[in-house]
Amino acid sequence: MNFDWDVLVSAAIKARQNAYAPYSKFPVGAAARVTDGRFVTGCNVENAAYGVTLCAECGLISQLVLSGGGRLTHFVCVNAHGEVLMPCGRCRQLLWEHGGPELEVLTATGVRRMDEVLPDAFGADDLHISGGG
């Protein structure tokens, strides 16, 4: 199935317009498609206490859960110029949790599966192996 990445990039650019980035001046927007066909988006929200800043992916995952959950199938995030960005390590973990290894991520070098973006990822299955849960 051919996926229209331009639609997803446009949604991320639109989300980025709402970013709150007064400190870094680095607004980010994110967008993803869910298994049921809907789209979810997010933007970064900074804070003077940098450690509690929320990445765009955090907002996207919150919207996913708030709007009924599901699994992510396609994902992209963009900077102020609409250029594709790689999600940070923390956000890669969030994406893994809600999209798994088969989630397709648009990167500056093309589409990659989440298991390429976050190889040897830690996930829910690992909790059962270690005796937790």
XYZ file of N, CA and C in Angstrom:
399
model
N 0.846 -1.189 0.000
C 0.000 0.000 0.000
C 0.888 1.248 0.000
N 0.646 2.140 -0.927
C 1.372 3.406 -0.974
C 0.724 4.391 -0.008
N 1.540 4.963 0.832
C 1.042 5.915 1.813
C 1.366 7.326 1.347
N 0.434 8.257 1.519
C 0.630 9.646 1.121
C 1.324 10.409 2.252
N 2.650 10.400 2.230
C 3.431 11.058 3.268
C 3.239 12.562 3.245
N 2.917 13.142 2.087
C 2.727 14.594 2.002
C 1.589 15.058 2.905
N 0.535 14.259 3.000
C -0.599 14.598 3.876
C -0.137 14.613 5.331
N 0.672 13.640 5.700
C 1.151 13.553 7.077
C 2.125 14.694 7.393
N 3.012 15.005 6.460
C 3.942 16.120 6.656
C 3.162 17.425 6.802
N 2.139 17.622 5.990
C 1.306 18.835 6.098
C 0.653 18.942 7.464
N 0.169 17.816 7.985
C -0.446 17.816 9.320
C 0.584 18.178 10.390
N 1.817 17.690 10.234
C 2.879 18.009 11.196
C 3.247 19.490 11.118
N 3.300 20.031 9.909
C 3.597 21.456 9.741
C 2.513 22.305 10.386
N 1.274 21.906 10.203
C 0.159 22.648 10.817
C 0.248 22.578 12.347
N 0.563 21.411 12.879
C 0.697 21.266 14.334
C 1.842 22.130 14.859
N 2.940 22.180 14.100
C 4.111 22.957 14.504
C 3.773 24.434 14.696
N 2.787 24.930 13.977
C 2.401 26.332 14.090
C 1.892 26.674 15.486
N 1.492 25.668 16.253
C 1.002 25.885 17.609
C 2.065 25.641 18.681
N 3.269 25.319 18.254
C 4.340 25.020 19.211
C 4.613 26.218 20.116
N 4.988 25.909 21.343
C 5.372 26.927 22.317
C 6.859 26.717 22.589
N 7.699 27.496 21.905
C 9.148 27.306 21.988
C 9.882 28.629 22.195
N 9.541 29.366 23.260
C 10.162 30.677 23.466
C 11.632 30.605 23.874
N 12.093 29.474 24.371
C 13.458 29.371 24.880
C 14.422 28.866 23.808
N 14.076 27.775 23.181
C 14.967 27.205 22.166
C 14.765 27.842 20.796
N 13.593 28.421 20.595
C 13.217 28.935 19.267
C 13.260 27.810 18.240
N 12.927 26.589 18.672
C 12.971 25.403 17.830
C 11.604 24.711 17.858
N 10.619 25.281 17.156
C 9.291 24.664 17.143
C 9.297 23.345 16.374
N 8.579 22.379 16.906
C 8.487 21.052 16.292
C 7.023 20.649 16.220
N 6.671 20.032 15.110
C 5.341 19.464 14.941
C 5.470 17.998 14.601
N 4.503 17.206 15.028
C 4.505 15.770 14.755
C 3.118 15.348 14.319
N 3.077 14.328 13.471
C 1.800 13.788 13.025
C 1.955 12.286 12.794
N 0.874 11.570 13.029
C 0.885 10.124 12.824
C -0.486 9.648 12.374
N -0.470 8.543 11.675
C -1.715 7.868 11.284
C -1.920 6.714 12.248
N -3.185 6.468 12.582
C -3.574 5.406 13.503
C -4.210 4.278 12.685
N -4.214 3.068 13.231
C -4.756 1.915 12.507
C -6.182 2.127 12.020
N -6.975 2.919 12.715
C -8.361 3.143 12.294
C -8.490 4.247 11.236
N -7.357 4.800 10.790
C -7.364 5.787 9.718
C -7.312 7.233 10.162
N -7.530 7.505 11.446
C -7.482 8.898 11.892
C -6.036 9.349 12.038
N -5.866 10.651 12.126
C -4.550 11.252 12.320
C -4.504 11.901 13.692
N -3.353 11.835 14.329
C -3.120 12.524 15.591
C -1.885 13.406 15.409
N -1.863 14.518 16.123
C -0.768 15.466 15.981
C -0.309 15.959 17.340
N 0.832 16.605 17.344
C 1.351 17.204 18.567
C 2.382 18.257 18.232
N 2.661 19.128 19.197
C 3.700 20.147 19.041
C 4.469 20.223 20.354
N 5.692 20.730 20.273
C 6.467 20.843 21.503
C 5.957 22.005 22.349
N 6.058 21.810 23.659
C 5.635 22.818 24.636
C 6.767 22.949 25.644
N 7.511 24.056 25.524
C 8.659 24.251 26.396
C 8.245 24.800 27.757
N 9.210 24.785 28.672
C 9.010 25.268 30.019
C 10.319 25.878 30.489
N 10.243 26.907 31.303
C 11.459 27.537 31.820
C 12.328 26.532 32.575
N 11.707 25.535 33.177
C 12.446 24.418 33.773
C 12.584 23.375 32.659
N 13.673 23.444 31.938
C 13.829 22.666 30.698
C 13.488 21.191 30.843
N 13.759 20.611 31.969
C 13.519 19.181 32.160
C 12.073 18.751 32.027
N 11.148 19.684 32.178
C 9.733 19.321 32.062
C 9.137 19.762 30.722
N 9.999 20.123 29.789
C 9.542 20.444 28.439
C 8.928 19.200 27.804
N 7.865 19.400 27.041
C 7.199 18.293 26.357
C 7.538 18.328 24.872
N 8.021 17.216 24.367
C 8.306 17.104 22.943
C 6.999 16.997 22.175
N 7.039 17.269 20.892
C 5.858 17.160 20.044
C 5.280 15.744 20.081
N 6.162 14.753 20.158
C 5.707 13.361 20.194
C 4.903 13.070 21.455
N 5.251 13.728 22.564
C 4.491 13.547 23.812
C 3.050 14.007 23.626
N 2.885 15.178 23.011
C 1.536 15.673 22.746
C 0.770 14.767 21.804
N 1.453 14.234 20.802
C 0.822 13.325 19.848
C 0.325 12.063 20.559
N 1.158 11.487 21.409
C 0.755 10.272 22.137
C -0.394 10.577 23.089
N -0.371 11.738 23.729
C -1.492 12.125 24.599
C -2.782 12.222 23.799
N -2.706 12.821 22.610
C -3.900 12.908 21.768
C -4.366 11.526 21.330
N -3.428 10.639 21.026
C -3.783 9.266 20.649
C -4.588 8.596 21.756
N -4.084 8.644 22.961
C -4.741 7.994 24.091
C -6.072 8.667 24.400
N -6.081 10.000 24.419
C -7.294 10.756 24.729
C -8.408 10.498 23.709
N -8.033 10.291 22.458
C -9.036 10.143 21.403
C -9.426 8.692 21.127
N -9.057 7.793 22.023
C -9.523 6.419 21.883
C -8.460 5.366 21.713
N -7.203 5.766 21.698
C -6.118 4.794 21.602
C -5.930 4.257 20.202
N -5.368 3.079 20.123
C -5.042 2.465 18.850
C -3.547 2.377 18.671
N -3.141 1.893 17.524
C -1.728 1.727 17.212
C -1.333 2.671 16.083
N -0.165 3.277 16.205
C 0.350 4.148 15.161
C 0.882 3.299 14.011
N 0.637 3.749 12.785
C 1.139 3.030 11.613
C 2.193 3.830 10.852
N 2.076 5.167 10.851
C 2.993 6.046 10.129
C 3.236 7.279 10.990
N 4.482 7.794 10.972
C 4.836 8.913 11.835
C 5.851 9.824 11.151
N 5.741 11.144 11.435
C 6.734 12.114 10.990
C 6.774 13.284 11.973
N 7.948 13.890 12.136
C 8.043 15.158 12.852
C 8.896 16.118 12.021
N 8.584 17.414 12.168
C 9.221 18.445 11.349
C 9.677 19.618 12.209
N 10.655 20.367 11.674
C 11.167 21.558 12.353
C 10.466 22.812 11.829
N 10.997 23.970 12.191
C 10.391 25.250 11.817
C 10.311 25.460 10.313
N 11.182 24.817 9.566
C 11.208 24.977 8.110
C 10.451 23.860 7.393
N 9.787 22.995 8.151
C 9.064 21.877 7.555
C 9.960 20.723 7.166
N 11.214 20.763 7.628
C 12.154 19.688 7.327
C 11.942 18.531 8.301
N 12.064 17.325 7.794
C 11.845 16.130 8.597
C 12.953 15.975 9.634
N 12.549 15.649 10.865
C 13.469 15.424 11.988
C 13.366 13.985 12.474
N 14.429 13.497 13.055
C 14.371 12.219 13.769
C 13.868 12.488 15.177
N 13.002 11.636 15.692
C 12.586 11.804 17.087
C 13.758 11.507 18.023
N 13.783 12.167 19.165
C 14.840 11.939 20.145
C 14.689 10.544 20.764
N 15.657 10.143 21.533
C 15.632 8.808 22.137
C 14.414 8.565 23.010
N 14.085 9.523 23.853
C 12.911 9.383 24.723
C 11.652 9.184 23.889
N 11.538 9.959 22.830
C 10.339 9.881 22.001
C 10.313 8.622 21.142
N 11.471 8.112 20.800
C 11.511 6.839 20.076
C 10.900 5.747 20.952
N 11.168 5.820 22.250
C 10.581 4.849 23.171
C 9.058 4.999 23.226
N 8.568 6.232 23.258
C 7.120 6.462 23.233
C 6.497 5.903 21.956
N 7.148 6.147 20.839
C 6.637 5.648 19.556
C 6.639 4.130 19.509
N 7.668 3.513 20.063
C 7.727 2.053 20.107
C 6.538 1.502 20.904
N 6.273 2.135 22.029
C 5.179 1.672 22.907
C 3.831 1.702 22.187
N 3.628 2.689 21.327
C 2.317 2.877 20.709
C 2.276 2.548 19.219
N 3.383 2.096 18.676
C 3.413 1.708 17.265
C 4.117 0.397 17.021
N 5.039 0.069 17.899
C 5.761 -1.188 17.773
C 6.792 -1.196 16.662
N 7.379 -2.358 16.420
C 8.484 -2.469 15.471
C 8.102 -2.164 14.029
N 6.840 -2.337 13.688
C 6.416 -2.134 12.299
C 5.991 -0.701 11.976
N 5.957 0.184 12.964
C 5.621 1.587 12.716
C 6.577 2.157 11.678
N 6.049 2.788 10.642
C 6.877 3.405 9.614
C 7.125 4.862 9.975
N 8.395 5.258 9.948
C 8.818 6.603 10.332
C 9.479 7.264 9.123
N 8.984 8.444 8.747
C 9.624 9.192 7.679
C 10.837 9.899 8.262
N 12.013 9.648 7.713
C 13.250 10.271 8.170
C 13.850 11.079 7.017
N 14.877 11.836 7.303
C 15.542 12.622 6.261
C 16.150 11.731 5.179
N 16.386 10.467 5.506
C 16.961 9.532 4.534
C 15.944 8.556 3.970
N 14.672 8.780 4.249
C 13.621 7.913 3.722
C 12.813 7.257 4.823
N 11.931 6.370 4.419
C 11.050 5.682 5.366
C 11.810 4.520 6.003
N 11.735 4.461 7.335
C 12.361 3.376 8.084
C 11.368 2.820 9.086
N 11.434 1.533 9.316
C 10.601 0.919 10.348
C 11.157 1.276 11.729
N 10.277 1.249 12.699
C 10.681 1.602 14.058
C 11.775 0.675 14.579
N 11.784 -0.594 14.169
C 12.836 -1.488 14.637
C 14.201 -1.145 14.035
N 14.237 -0.292 13.013
C 15.499 0.245 12.504
C 15.873 1.528 13.248
N 14.863 2.318 13.584
C 15.077 3.587 14.274
C 15.483 3.348 15.733
N 14.937 2.294 16.332
C 15.251 1.954 17.726
C 15.540 0.448 17.798
N 16.731 0.038 17.317
C 17.044 -1.399 17.330
C 17.170 -1.923 18.756
N 16.804 -3.181 18.915
C 16.892 -3.840 20.225
C 16.137 -3.073 21.296
N 14.963 -2.576 20.932
C 14.164 -1.748 21.837
C 13.692 -2.521 23.056
N 13.512 -1.793 24.126
C 12.919 -2.320 25.352
C 11.425 -2.079 25.273
N 10.629 -3.101 25.524
C 9.184 -2.942 25.454
C 8.471 -3.782 26.492
N 7.167 -3.843 26.364
C 6.327 -4.560 27.327
C 6.721 -6.028 27.458
N 7.117 -6.665 26.374
C 7.533 -8.070 26.442
C 8.719 -8.270 27.366
N 9.590 -7.273 27.458
C 10.744 -7.385 28.331
C 10.363 -7.393 29.809
N 9.250 -6.794 30.152
C 8.794 -6.788 31.536
C 8.425 -8.205 31.989
N 7.885 -8.990 31.086
C 7.499 -10.368 31.418
C 8.732 -11.259 31.531
N 9.738 -10.995 30.721
C 10.965 -11.784 30.759
C 11.675 -11.607 32.091
N 11.676 -10.382 32.613
C 12.408 -10.105 33.847
C 11.623 -10.459 35.101
N 10.392 -10.908 34.925
C 9.594 -11.291 36.079
C 8.652 -10.208 36.554
N 8.739 -8.993 35.975
C 7.799 -7.926 36.335
C 6.488 -8.121 35.616
N 5.391 -7.652 36.157
C 4.088 -7.682 35.502
C 3.564 -8.987 35.303
